XYZ file of N, CA and C in Angstrom:
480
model
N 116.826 121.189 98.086
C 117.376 120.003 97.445
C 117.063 118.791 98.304
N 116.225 117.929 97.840
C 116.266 116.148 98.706
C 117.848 115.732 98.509
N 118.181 115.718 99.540
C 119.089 114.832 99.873
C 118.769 113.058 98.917
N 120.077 112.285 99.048
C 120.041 111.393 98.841
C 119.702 110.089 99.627
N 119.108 109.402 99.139
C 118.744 108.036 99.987
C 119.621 107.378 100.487
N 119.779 106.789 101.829
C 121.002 105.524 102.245
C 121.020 104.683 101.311
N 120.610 104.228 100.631
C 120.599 103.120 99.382
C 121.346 103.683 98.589
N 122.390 102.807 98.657
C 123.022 103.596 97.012
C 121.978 103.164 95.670
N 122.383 104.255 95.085
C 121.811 104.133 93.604
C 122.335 104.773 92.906
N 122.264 104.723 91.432
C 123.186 105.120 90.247
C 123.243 106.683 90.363
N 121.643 107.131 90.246
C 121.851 108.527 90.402
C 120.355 109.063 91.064
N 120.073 110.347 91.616
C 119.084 110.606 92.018
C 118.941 111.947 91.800
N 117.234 111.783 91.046
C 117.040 113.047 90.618
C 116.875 113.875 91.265
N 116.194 113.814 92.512
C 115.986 114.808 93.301
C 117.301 115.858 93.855
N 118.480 114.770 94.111
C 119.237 115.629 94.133
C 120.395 116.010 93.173
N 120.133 115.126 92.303
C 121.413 115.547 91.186
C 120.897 116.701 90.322
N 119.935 116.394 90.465
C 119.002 117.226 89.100
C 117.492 118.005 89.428
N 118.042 119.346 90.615
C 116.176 119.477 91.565
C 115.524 119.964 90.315
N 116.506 121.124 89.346
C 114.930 121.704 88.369
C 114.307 120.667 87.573
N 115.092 119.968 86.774
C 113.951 118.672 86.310
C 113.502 118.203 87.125
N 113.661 117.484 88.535
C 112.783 117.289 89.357
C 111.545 117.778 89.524
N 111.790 119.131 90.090
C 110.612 120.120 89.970
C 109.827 120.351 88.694
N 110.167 120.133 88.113
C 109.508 120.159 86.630
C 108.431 118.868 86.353
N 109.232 117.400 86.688
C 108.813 116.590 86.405
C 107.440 116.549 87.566
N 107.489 117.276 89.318
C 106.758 117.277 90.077
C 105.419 118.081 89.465
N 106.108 118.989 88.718
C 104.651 119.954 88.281
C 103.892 119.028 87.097
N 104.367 118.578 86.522
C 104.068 118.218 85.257
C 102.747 116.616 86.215
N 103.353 115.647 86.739
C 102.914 114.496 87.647
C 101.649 115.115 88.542
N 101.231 116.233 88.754
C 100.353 116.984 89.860
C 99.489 117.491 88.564
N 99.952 118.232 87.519
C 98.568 118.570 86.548
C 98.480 117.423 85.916
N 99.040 116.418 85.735
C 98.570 115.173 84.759
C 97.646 114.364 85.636
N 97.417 114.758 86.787
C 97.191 113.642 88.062
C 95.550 113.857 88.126
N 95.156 115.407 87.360
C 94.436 115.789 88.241
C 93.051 115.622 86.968
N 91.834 115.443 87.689
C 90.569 115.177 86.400
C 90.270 113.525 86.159
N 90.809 112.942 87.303
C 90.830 111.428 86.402
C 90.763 110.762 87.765
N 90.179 109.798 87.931
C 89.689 109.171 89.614
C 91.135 108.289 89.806
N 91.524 108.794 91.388
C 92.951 108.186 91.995
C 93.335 106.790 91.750
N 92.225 105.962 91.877
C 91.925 104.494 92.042
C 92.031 104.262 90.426
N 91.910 104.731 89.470
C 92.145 104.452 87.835
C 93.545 104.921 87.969
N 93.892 106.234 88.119
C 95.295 106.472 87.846
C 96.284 105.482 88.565
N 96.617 104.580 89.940
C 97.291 103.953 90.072
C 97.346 102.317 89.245
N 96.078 102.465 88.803
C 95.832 100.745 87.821
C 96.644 101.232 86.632
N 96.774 102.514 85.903
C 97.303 102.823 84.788
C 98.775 103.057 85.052
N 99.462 103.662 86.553
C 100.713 103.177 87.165
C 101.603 101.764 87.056
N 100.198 101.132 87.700
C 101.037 99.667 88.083
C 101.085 98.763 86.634
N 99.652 98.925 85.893
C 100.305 98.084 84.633
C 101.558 98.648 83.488
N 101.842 100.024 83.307
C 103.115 100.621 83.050
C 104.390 100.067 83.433
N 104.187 99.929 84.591
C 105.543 99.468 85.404
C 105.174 98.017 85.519
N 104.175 96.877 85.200
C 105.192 96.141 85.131
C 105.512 95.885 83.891
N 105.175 96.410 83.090
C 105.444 96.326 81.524
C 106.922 96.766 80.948
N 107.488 97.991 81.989
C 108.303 98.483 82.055
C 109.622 97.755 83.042
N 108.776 96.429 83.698
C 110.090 95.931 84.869
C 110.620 96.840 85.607
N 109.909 98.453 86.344
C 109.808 98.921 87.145
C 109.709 98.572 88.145
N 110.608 98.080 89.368
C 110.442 97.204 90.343
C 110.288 98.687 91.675
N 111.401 99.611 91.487
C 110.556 100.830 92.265
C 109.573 101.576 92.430
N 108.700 102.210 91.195
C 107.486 102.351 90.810
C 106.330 101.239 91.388
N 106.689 99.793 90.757
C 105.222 98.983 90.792
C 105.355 98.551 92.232
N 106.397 98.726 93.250
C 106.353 98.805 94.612
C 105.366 100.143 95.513
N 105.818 101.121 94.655
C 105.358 102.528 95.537
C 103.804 102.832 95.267
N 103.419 102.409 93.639
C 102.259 102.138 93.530
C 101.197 101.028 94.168
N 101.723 99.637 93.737
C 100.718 98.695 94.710
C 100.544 99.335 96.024
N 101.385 100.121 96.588
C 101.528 100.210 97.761
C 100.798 101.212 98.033
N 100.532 101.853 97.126
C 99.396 103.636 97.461
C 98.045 102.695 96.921
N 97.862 101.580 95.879
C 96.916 101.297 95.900
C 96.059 100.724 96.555
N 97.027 99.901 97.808
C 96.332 99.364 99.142
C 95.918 99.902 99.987
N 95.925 101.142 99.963
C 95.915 102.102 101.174
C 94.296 102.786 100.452
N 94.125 102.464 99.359
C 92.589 103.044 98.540
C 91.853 101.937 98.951
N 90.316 102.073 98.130
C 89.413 101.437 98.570
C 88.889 100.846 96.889
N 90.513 100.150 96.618
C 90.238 99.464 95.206
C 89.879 98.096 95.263
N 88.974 96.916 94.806
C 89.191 95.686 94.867
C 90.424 94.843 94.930
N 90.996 94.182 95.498
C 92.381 93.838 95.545
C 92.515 93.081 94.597
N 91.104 92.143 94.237
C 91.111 91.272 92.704
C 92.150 92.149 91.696
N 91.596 93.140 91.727
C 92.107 94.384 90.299
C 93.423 94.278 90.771
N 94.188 94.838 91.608
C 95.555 94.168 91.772
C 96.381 93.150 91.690
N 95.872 92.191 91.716
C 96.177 90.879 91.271
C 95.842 90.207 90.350
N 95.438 91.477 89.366
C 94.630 90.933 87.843
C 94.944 91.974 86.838
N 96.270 92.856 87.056
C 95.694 93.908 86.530
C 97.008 93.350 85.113
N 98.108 92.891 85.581
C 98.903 92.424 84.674
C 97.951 91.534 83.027
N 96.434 90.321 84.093
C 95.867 89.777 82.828
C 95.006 90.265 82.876
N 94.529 91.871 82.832
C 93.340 91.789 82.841
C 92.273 91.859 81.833
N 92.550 91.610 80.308
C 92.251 91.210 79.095
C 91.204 89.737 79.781
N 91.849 88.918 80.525
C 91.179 87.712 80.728
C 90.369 87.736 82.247
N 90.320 88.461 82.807
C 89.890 88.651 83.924
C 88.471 89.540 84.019
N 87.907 89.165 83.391
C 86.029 89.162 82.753
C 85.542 89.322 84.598
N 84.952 90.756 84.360
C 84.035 90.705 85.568
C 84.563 91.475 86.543
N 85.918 91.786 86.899
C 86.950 92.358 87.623
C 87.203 94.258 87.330
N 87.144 94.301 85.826
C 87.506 95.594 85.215
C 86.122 96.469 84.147
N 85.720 97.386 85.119
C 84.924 97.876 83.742
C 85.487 98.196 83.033
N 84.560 98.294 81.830
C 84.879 99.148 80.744
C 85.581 100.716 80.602
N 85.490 101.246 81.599
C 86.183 102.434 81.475
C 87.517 102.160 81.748
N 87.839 100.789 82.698
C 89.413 100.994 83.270
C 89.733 99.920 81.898
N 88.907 98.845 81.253
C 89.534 98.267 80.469
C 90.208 98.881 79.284
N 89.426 100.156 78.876
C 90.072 101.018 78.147
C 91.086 101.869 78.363
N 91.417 102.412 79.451
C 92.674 102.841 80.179
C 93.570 102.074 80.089
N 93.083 101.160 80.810
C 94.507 99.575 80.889
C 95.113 99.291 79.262
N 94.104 99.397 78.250
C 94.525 99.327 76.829
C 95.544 100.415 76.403
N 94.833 101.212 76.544
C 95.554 102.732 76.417
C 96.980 102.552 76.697
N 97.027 102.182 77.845
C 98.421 102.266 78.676
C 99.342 100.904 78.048
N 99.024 100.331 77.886
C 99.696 99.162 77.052
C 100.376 100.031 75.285
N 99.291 100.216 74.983
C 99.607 100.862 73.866
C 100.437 101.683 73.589
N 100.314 102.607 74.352
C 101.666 104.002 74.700
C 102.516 103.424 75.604
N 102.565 102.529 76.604
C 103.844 101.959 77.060
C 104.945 101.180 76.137
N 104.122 100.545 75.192
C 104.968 99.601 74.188
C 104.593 100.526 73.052
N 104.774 101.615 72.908
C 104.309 102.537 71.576
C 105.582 102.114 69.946
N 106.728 101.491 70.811
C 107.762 101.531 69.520
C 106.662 99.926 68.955
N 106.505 99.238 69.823
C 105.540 97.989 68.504
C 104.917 97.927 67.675
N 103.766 98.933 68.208
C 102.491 99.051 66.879
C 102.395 100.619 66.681
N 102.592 101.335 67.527
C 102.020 102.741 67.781
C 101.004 102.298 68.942
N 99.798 103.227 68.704
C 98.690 103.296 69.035
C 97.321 103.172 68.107
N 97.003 101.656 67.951
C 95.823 101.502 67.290
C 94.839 102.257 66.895
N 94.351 102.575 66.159
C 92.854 103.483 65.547
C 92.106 102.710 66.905
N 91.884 101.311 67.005
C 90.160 101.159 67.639
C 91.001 101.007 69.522
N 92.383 101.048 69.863
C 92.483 101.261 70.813
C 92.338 102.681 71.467
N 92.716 103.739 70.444
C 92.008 104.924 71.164
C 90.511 105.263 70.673
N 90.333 104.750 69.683
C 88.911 104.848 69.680
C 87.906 104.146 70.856
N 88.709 103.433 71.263
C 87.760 102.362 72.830
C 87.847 103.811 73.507
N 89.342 103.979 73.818
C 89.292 104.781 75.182
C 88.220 106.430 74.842
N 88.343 106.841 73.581
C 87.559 107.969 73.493
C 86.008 107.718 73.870
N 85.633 106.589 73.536
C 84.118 105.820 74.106
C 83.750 106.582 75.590
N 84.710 106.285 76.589
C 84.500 106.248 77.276
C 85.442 107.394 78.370
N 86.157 108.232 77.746
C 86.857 109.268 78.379
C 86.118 110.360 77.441
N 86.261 112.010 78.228
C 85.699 112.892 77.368
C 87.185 113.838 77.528
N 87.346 114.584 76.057
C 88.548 115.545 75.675
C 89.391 115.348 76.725
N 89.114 116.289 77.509
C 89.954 116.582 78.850
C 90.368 115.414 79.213
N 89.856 114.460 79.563
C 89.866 113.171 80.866
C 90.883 112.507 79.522
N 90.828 112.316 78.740
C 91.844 111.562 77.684
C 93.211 112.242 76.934
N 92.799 113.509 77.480
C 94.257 113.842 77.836
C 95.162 114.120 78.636
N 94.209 114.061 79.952
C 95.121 113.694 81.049
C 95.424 112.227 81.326
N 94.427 111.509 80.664
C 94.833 110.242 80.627
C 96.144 109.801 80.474
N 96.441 110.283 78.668
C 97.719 110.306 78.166
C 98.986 111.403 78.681
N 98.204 111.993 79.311
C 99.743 112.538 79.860
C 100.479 111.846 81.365
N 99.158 111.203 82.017
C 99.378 110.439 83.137
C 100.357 108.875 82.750
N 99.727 108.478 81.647
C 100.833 107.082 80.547
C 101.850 107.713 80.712
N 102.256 108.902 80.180
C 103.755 109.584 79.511
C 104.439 109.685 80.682
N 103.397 110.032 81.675
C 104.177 110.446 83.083
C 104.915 109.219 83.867
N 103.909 108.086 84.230
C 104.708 107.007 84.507
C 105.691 106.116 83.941
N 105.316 106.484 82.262
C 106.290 106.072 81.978
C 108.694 106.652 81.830
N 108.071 108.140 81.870
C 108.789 108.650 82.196
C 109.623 108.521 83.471
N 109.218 108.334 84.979
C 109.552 108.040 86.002
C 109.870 106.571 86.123
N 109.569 105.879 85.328
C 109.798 104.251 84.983
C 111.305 103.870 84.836
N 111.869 105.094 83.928
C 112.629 105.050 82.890
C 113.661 105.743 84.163
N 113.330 106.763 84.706
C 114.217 107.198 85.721
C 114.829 106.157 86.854
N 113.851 106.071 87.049
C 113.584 104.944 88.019
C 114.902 103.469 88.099
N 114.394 103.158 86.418
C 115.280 102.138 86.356
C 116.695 102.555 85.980
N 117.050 103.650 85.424
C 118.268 104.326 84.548
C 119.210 104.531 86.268
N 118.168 105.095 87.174
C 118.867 105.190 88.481
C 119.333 104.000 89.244
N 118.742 102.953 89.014
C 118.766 101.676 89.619
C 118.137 101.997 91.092
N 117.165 102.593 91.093
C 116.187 103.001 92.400
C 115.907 101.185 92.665
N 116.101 100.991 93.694
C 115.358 99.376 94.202
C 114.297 99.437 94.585
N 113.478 98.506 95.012
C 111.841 98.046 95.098
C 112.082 98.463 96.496
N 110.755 99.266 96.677
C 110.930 99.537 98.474
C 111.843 100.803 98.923
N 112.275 101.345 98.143
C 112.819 102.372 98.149
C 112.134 103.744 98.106
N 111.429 104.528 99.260
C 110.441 105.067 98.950
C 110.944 106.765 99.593
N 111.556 107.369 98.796
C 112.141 108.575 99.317
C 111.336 109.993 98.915
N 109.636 109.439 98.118
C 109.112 110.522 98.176
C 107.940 110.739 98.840
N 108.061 110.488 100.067
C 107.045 110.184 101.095
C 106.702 111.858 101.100
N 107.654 112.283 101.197
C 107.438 114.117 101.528
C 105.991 114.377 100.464
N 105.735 113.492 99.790
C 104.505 114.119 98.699
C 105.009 115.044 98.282
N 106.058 115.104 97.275
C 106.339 115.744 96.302
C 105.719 115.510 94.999
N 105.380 113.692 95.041
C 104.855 113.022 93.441
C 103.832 112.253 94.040
């Protein structure tokens, strides 16, 4: 069982709740895997801030600095519809993707927004894609339901 953080917070899964924990750890490790690290945290951080994830889009920027991503893309990734030159095409379709299934109660998911991303993901890679969306967005939702704060980083152990 993880113990709880000195920070208070509403609730914590790790220790209120280890088998969903563990569940949610297995599930975050096969969704993780087939899809380049440096895409999966751009599809993190624009989730969360879409989501006003202030614990997430902390723990992420923060694994994304430690990669060997353009920092532009970090500081562009919120516009990056307008930020021509910064995002290929493969992450611009991810970044869509993830908009789409993050805000899924608005429109759904467009015909030509997954039709972009199928362009350019094959079977596999687009469904770990979407399970990697589901995943952050899921931990988003924890995240904030817990009132986890920004900087609050209690899964250093690499559990997630």
């Amino acid at each position: 069982m993880s113990p709880r953080p000195k920070v208070p917070t509403r609730m914590w899964i790790p220790a209120d709740n280890p088998e969903v924990y563990k569940a949610l750890v297995a599930l975050q490790r096969a969704s993780s895997t087939g899809l380049p690290a440096e895409l999966g945290e751009l599809v993190k951080i624009r989730a969360s801030q879409i989501n006003g994830c202030a614990y997430c889009l902390h723990m992420h920027t923060s694994d994304a600095l430690t990669m060997d991503i353009d920092p532009r893309k970090l500081m562009m990734v919120a516009t990056w519809r307008e930020a021509t030159g910064i995002f290929d095409e493969r992450e611009r379709a991810a970044l869509g993707l993830t908009e789409s299934l993050t805000r899924v109660a608005d429109d759904g998911v467009p015909d030509e927004v997954f039709a972009t991303a199928r362009e350019y993901f094959d079977d596999h890679e687009l469904g770990q894609l979407v399970a990697s969306i589901a995943m952050i967005n899921t931990w988003n939702r924890i995240a904030i339901a817990g009132g986890y704060p920004a900087g609050l980083d209690e899964r250093r152990s690499r559990d997630v």
